[in-house]
PDB file of C-alpha atoms in Angstrom:
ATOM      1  CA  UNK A 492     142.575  93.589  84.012  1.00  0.00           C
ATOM      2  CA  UNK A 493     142.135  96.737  81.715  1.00  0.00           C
ATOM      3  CA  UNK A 494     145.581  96.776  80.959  1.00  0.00           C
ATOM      4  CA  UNK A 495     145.517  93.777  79.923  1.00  0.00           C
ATOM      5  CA  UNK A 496     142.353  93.900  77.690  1.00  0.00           C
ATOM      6  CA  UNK A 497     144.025  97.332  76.831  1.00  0.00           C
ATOM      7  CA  UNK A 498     147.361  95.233  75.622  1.00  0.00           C
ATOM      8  CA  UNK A 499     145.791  92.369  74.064  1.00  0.00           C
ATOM      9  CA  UNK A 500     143.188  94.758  71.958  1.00  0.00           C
ATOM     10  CA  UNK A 501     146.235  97.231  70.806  1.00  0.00           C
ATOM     11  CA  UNK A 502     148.296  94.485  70.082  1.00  0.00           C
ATOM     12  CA  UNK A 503     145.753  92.830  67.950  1.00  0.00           C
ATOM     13  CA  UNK A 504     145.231  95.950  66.301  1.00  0.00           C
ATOM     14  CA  UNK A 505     148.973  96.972  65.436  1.00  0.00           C
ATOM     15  CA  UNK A 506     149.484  93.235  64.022  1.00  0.00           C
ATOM     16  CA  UNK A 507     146.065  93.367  62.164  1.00  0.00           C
ATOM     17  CA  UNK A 508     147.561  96.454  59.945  1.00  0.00           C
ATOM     18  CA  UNK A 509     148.845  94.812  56.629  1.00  0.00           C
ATOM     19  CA  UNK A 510     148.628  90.999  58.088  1.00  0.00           C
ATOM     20  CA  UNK A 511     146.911  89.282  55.192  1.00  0.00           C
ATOM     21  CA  UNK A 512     149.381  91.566  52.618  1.00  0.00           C
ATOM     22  CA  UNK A 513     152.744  90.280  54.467  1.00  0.00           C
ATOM     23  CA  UNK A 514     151.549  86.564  54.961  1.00  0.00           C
ATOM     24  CA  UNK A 515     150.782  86.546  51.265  1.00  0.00           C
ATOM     25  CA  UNK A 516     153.647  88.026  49.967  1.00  0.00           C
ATOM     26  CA  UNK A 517     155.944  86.062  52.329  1.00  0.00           C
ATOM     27  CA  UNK A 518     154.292  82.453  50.858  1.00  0.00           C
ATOM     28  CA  UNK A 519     154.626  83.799  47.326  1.00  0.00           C
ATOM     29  CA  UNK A 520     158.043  85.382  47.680  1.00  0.00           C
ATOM     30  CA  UNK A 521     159.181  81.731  49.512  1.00  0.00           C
ATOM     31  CA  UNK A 522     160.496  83.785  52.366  1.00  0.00           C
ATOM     32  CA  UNK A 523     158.484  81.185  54.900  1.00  0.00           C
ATOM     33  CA  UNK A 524     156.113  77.623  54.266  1.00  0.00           C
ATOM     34  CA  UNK A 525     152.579  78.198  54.067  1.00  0.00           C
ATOM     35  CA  UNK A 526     151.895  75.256  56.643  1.00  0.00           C
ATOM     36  CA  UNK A 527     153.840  77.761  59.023  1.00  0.00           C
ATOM     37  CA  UNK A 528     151.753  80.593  58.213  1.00  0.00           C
ATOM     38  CA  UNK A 529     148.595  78.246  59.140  1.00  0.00           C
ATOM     39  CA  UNK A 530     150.265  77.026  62.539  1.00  0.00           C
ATOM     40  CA  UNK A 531     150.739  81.003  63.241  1.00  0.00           C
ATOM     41  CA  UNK A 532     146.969  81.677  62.736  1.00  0.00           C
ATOM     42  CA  UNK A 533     145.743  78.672  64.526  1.00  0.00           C
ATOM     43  CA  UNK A 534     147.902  79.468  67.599  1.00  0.00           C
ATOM     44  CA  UNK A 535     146.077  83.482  67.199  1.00  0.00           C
ATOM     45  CA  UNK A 536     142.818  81.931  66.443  1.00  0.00           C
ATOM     46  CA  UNK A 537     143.368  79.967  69.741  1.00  0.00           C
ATOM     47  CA  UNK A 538     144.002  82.433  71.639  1.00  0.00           C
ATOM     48  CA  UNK A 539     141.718  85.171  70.374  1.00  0.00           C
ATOM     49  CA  UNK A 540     138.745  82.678  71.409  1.00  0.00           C
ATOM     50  CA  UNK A 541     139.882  82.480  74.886  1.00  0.00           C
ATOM     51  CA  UNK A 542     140.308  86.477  74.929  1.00  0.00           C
ATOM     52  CA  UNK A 543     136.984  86.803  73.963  1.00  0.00           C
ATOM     53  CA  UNK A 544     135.559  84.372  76.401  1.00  0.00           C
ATOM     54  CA  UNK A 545     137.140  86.269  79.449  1.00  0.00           C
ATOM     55  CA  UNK A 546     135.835  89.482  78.332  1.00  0.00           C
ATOM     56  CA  UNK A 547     132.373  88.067  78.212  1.00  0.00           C
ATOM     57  CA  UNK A 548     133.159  86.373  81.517  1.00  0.00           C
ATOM     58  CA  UNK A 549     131.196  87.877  84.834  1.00  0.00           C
ATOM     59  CA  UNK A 550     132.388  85.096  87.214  1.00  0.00           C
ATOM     60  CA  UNK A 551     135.865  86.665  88.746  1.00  0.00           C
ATOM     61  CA  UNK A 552     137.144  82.314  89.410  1.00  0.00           C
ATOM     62  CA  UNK A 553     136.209  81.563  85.933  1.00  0.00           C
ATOM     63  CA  UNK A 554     138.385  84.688  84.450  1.00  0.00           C
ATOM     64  CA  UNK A 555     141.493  83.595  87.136  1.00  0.00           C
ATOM     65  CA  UNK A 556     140.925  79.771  84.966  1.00  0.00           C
ATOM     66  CA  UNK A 557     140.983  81.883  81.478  1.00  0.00           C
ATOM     67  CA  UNK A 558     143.689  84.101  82.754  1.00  0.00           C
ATOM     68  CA  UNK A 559     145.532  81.160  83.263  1.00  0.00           C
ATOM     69  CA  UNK A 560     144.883  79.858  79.614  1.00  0.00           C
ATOM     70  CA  UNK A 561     145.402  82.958  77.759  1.00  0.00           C
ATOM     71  CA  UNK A 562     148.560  82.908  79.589  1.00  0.00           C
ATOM     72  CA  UNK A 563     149.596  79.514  78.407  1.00  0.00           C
ATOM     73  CA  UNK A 564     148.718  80.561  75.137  1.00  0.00           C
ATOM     74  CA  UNK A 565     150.887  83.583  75.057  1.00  0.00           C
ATOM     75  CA  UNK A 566     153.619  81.208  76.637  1.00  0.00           C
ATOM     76  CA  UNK A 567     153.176  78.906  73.109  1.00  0.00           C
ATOM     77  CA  UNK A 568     152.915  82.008  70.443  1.00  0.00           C
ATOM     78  CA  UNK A 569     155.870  83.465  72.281  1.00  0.00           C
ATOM     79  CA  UNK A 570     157.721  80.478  71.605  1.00  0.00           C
ATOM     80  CA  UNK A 571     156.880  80.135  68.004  1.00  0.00           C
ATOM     81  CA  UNK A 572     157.368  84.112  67.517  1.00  0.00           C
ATOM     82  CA  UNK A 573     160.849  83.243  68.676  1.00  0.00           C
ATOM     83  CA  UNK A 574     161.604  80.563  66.260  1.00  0.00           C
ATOM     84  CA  UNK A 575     160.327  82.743  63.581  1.00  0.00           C
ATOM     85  CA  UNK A 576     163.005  85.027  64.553  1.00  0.00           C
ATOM     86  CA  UNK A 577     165.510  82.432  64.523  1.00  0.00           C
ATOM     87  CA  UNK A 578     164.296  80.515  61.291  1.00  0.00           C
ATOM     88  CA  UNK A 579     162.384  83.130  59.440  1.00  0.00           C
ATOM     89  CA  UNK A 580     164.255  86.582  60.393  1.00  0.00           C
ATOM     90  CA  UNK A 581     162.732  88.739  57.421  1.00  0.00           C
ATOM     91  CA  UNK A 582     159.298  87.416  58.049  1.00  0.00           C
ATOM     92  CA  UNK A 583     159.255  88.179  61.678  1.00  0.00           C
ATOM     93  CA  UNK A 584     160.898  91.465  61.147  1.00  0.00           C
ATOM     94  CA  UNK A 585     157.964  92.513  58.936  1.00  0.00           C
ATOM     95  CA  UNK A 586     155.243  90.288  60.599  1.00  0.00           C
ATOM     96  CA  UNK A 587     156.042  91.602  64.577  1.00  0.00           C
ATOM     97  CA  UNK A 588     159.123  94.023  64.742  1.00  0.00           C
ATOM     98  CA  UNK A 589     156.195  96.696  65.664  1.00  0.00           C
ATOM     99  CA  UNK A 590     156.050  98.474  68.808  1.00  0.00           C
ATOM    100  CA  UNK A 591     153.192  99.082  71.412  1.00  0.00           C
ATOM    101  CA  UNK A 592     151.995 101.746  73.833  1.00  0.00           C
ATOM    102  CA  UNK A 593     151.031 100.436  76.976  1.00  0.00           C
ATOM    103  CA  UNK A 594     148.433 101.940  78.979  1.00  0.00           C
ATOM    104  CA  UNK A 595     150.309 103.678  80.913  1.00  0.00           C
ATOM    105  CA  UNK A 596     152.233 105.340  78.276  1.00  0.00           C
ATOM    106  CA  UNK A 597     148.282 105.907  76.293  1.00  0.00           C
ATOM    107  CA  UNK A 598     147.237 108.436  79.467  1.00  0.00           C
ATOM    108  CA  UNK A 599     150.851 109.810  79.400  1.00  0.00           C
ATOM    109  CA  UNK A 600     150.111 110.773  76.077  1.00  0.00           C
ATOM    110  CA  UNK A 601     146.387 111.847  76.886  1.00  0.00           C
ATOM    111  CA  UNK A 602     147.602 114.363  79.054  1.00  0.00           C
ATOM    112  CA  UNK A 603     150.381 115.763  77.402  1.00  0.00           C
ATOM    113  CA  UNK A 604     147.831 116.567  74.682  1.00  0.00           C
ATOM    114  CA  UNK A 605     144.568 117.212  76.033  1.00  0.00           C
ATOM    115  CA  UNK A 606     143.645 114.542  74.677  1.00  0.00           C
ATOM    116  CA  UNK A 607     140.618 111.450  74.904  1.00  0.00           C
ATOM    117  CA  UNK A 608     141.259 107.863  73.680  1.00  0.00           C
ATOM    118  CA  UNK A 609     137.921 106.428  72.414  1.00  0.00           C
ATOM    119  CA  UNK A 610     139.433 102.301  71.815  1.00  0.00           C
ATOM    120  CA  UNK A 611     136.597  99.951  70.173  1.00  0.00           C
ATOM    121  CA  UNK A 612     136.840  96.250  69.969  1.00  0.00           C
ATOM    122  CA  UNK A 613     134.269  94.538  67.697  1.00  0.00           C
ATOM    123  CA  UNK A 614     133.864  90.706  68.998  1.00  0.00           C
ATOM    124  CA  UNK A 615     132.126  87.893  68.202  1.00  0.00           C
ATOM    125  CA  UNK A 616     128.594  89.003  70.087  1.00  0.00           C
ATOM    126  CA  UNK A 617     130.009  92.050  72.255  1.00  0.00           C
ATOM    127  CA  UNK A 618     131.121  95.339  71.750  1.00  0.00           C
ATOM    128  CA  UNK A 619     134.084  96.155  73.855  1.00  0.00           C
ATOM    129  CA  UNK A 620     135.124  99.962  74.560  1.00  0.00           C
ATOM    130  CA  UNK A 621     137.311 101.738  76.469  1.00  0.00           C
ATOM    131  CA  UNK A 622     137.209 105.735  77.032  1.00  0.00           C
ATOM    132  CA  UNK A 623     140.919 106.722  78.342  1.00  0.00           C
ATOM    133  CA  UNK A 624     142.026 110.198  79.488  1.00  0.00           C
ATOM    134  CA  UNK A 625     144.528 111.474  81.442  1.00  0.00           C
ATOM    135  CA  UNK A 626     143.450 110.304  84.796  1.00  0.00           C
ATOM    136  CA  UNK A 627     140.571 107.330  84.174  1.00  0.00           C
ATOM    137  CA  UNK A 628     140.264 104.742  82.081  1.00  0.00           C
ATOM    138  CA  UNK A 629     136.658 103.704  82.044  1.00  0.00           C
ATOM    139  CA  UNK A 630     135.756 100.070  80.311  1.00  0.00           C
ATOM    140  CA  UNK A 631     131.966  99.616  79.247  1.00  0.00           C
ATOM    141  CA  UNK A 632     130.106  96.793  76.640  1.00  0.00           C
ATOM    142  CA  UNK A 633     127.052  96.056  74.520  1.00  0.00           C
ATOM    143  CA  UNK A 634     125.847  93.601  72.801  1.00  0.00           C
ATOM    144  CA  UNK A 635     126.302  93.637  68.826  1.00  0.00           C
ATOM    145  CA  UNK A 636     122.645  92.996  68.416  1.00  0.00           C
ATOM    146  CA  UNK A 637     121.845  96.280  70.468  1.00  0.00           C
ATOM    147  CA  UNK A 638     123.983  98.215  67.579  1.00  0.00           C
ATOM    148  CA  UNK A 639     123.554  96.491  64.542  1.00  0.00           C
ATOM    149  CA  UNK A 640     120.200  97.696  63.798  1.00  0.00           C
ATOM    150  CA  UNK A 641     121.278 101.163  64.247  1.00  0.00           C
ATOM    151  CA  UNK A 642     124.143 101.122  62.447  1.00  0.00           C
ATOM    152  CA  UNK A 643     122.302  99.626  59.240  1.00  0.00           C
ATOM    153  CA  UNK A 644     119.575 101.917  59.388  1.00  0.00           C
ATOM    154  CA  UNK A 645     121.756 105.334  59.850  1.00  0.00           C
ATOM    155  CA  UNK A 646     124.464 104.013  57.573  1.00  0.00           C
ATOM    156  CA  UNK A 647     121.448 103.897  54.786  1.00  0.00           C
ATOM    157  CA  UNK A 648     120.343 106.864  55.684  1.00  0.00           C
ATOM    158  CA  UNK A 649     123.894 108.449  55.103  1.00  0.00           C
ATOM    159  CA  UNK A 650     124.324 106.983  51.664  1.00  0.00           C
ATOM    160  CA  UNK A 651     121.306 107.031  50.359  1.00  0.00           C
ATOM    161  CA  UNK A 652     121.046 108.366  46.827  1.00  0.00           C
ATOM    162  CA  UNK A 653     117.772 109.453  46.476  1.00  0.00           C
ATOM    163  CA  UNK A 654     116.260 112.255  47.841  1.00  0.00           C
ATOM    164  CA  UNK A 655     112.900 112.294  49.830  1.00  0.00           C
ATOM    165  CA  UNK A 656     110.103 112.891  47.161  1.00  0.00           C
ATOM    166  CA  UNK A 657     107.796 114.396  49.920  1.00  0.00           C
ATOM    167  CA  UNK A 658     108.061 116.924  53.026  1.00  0.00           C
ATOM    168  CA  UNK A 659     106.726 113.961  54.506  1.00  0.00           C
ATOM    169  CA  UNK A 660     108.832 111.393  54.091  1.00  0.00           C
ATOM    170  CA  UNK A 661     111.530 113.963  54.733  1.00  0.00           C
ATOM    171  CA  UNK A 662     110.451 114.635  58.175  1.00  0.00           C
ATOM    172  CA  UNK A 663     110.052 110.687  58.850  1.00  0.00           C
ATOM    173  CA  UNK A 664     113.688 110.259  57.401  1.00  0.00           C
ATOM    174  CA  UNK A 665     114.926 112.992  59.869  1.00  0.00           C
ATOM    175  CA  UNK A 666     112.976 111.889  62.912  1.00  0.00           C
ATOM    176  CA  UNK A 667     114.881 108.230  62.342  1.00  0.00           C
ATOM    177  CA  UNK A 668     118.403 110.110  61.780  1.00  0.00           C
ATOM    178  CA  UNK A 669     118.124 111.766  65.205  1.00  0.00           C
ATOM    179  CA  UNK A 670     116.717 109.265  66.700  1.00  0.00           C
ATOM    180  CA  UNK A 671     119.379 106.608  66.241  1.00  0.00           C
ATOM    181  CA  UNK A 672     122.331 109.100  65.696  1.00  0.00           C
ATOM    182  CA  UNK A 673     121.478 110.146  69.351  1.00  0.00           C
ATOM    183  CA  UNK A 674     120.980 106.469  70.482  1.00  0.00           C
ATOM    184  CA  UNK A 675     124.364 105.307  68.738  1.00  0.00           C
ATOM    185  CA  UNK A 676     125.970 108.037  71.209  1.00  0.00           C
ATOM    186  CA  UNK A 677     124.736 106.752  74.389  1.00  0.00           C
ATOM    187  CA  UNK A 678     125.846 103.060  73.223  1.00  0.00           C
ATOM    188  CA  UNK A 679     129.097 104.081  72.048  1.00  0.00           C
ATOM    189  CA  UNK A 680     130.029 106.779  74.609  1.00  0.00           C
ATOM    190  CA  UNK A 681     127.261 105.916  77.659  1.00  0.00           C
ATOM    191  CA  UNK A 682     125.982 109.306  77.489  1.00  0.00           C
ATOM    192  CA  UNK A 683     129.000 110.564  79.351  1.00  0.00           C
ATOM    193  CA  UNK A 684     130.371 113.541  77.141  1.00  0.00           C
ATOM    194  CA  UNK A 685     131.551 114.955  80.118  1.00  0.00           C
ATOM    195  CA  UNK A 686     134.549 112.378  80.110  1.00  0.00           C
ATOM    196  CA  UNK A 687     135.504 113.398  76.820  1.00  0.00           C
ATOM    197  CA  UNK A 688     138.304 116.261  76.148  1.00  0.00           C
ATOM    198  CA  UNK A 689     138.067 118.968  73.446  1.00  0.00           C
ATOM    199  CA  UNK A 690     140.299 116.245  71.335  1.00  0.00           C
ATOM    200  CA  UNK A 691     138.884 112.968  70.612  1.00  0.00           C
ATOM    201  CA  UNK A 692     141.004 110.117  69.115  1.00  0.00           C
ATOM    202  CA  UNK A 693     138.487 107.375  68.005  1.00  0.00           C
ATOM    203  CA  UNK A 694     140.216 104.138  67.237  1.00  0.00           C
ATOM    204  CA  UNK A 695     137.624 101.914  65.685  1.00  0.00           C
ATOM    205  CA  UNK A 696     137.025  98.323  64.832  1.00  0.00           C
ATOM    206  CA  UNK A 697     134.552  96.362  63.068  1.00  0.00           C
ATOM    207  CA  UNK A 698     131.591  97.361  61.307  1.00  0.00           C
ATOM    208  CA  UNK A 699     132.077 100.841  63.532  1.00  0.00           C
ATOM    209  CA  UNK A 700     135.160 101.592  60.516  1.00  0.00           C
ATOM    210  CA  UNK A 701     132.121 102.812  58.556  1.00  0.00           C
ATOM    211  CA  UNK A 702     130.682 104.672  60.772  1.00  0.00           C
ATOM    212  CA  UNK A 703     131.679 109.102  61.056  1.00  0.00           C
ATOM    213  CA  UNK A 704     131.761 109.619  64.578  1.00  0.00           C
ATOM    214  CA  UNK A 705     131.447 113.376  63.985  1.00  0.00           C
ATOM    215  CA  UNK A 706     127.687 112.710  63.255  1.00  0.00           C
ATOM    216  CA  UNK A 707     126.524 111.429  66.186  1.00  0.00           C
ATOM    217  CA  UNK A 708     124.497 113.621  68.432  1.00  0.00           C
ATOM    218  CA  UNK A 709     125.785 114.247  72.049  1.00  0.00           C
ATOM    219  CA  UNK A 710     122.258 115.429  73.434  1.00  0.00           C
ATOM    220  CA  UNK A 711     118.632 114.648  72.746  1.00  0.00           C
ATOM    221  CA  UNK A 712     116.491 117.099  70.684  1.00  0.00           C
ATOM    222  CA  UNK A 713     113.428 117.593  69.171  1.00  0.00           C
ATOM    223  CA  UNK A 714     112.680 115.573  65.871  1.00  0.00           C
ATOM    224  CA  UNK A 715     111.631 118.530  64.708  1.00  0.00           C
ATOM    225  CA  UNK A 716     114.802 120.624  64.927  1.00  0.00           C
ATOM    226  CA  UNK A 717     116.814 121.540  61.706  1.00  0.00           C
ATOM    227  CA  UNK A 718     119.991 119.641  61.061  1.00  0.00           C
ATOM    228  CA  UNK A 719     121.776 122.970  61.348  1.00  0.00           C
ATOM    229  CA  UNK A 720     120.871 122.908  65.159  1.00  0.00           C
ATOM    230  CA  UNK A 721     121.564 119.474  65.662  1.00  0.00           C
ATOM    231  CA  UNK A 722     124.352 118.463  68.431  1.00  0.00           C
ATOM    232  CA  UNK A 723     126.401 117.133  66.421  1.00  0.00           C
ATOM    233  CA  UNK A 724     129.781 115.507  68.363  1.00  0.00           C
ATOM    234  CA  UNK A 725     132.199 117.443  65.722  1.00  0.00           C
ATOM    235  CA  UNK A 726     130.666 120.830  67.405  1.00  0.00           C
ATOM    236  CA  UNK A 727     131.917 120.130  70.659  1.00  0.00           C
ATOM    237  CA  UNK A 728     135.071 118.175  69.596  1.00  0.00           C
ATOM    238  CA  UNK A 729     137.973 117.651  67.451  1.00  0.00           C
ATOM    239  CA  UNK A 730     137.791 114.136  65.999  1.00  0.00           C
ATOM    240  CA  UNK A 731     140.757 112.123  64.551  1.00  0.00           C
ATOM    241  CA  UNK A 732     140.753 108.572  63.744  1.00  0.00           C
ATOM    242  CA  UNK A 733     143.661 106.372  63.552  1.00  0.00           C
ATOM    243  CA  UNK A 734     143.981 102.901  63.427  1.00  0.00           C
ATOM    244  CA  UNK A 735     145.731 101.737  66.829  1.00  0.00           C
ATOM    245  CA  UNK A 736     147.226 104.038  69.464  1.00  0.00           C
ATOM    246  CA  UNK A 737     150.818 102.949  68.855  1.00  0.00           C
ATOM    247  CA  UNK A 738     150.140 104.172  65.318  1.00  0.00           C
TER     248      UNK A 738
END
């Protein structure tokens, strides 16, 4: 099944880049009806809530029964995709003419450059990840509520424009950065650093788009160590970020 949570995720991804823009300007430019732009959504719509469903899914009969419906689905948007083709030939070419890495062909890469995949899917209530390297591909989830919290509270802490007025509230302010930038690693990565090579590709999604990766802290320390000593990931890696592997 991870390649096909890693296909569905990647595909969502590379279609996600400039969707709104190209439905838009294909209503407005009359290059397709707007009531088949809203048949196109629904039939995504449909089938991202079944997607999400199976990932959430622990019961291995139930996910055979979803399996089966996310297939049918795909069966139905492959259909219309083709009479977009047919019908609607500039639309599609703009809309879908984009191609994919597979997962195979994401490790191939991986090991030709040294090189880690960090892939984030934000869903409705879960967080879905996927570290991929050369040899392993290791899938992992939280709940949103578990990283929420922590991503508000280091987020202000990162753009805050005022400065502590007191050593005090400096040191409390610090305390909370290292705290959660530590805790944000283990949810994001599960503590496992060691999986990681020197290069890190993170591809996020969600509210993580906000988030620098290069902050978070890859070990636990004192709250009373200086942010020059601080682990910091972009120490022990080189972080890019891109928006979808095939990108």
């Amino acid at each position: 099944y991870l390649n096909l949570m890693f296909t569905c995720i990647e595909k969502s991804k590379s279609l996600l880049i400039d969707r709104q823009y190209i439905r838009k300007d294909a209503i407005n430019s009359n290059i397709i009806p707007e009531q088949i732009v809203l048949r196109e959504k629904e039939l995504v719509y449909q089938y991202e809530k079944v997607y999400n469903k199976f990932l959430k899914e622990s019961s291995d009969s139930i996910k055979m029964l979803l399996e089966i419906n996310m297939y049918n689905i795909q069966l139905e948007k492959d259909l219309f995709v083709d009479s977009l083709q047919r019908l609607y030939p500039e639309y599609y070419l703009n809309r879908y003419n984009q191609n994919t890495v597979k997962l195979e062909q994401c490790q191939q890469i991986a090991s030709k450059e040294n090189r880690s995949f960090a892939l984030f899917h934000w869903g409705d209530s879960i967080l879905h990840k996927l570290i991929i390297t050369y040899d392993s591909v290791v899938y992992s989830h939280n709940m949103l509520a578990e990283i929420e919290n922590q991503l508000v509270s280091i987020t202000n802490i990162l753009t805050s424009k005022t400065k502590s007025n007191s050593e005090e509230n400096y040191s409390a302010e610090k305390a909370t950065f290292i705290e959660q930038s530590y805790n944000l690693f283990g949810f994001l990565f599960d503590n496992n650093q060691l999986q990681l090579d020197f290069d890190v590709t993170i591809i996020p999604d969600g509210k993580l788009n906000q988030l620098p990766f290069d902050i978070l802290l890859s070990s636990e320390v004192s709250s009373n160590s200086s942010y020059y000593e601080l682990p910091f990931l972009l120490k022990s890696h080189v972080i890019n970020y891109v928006g979808s592997v095939s990108s």
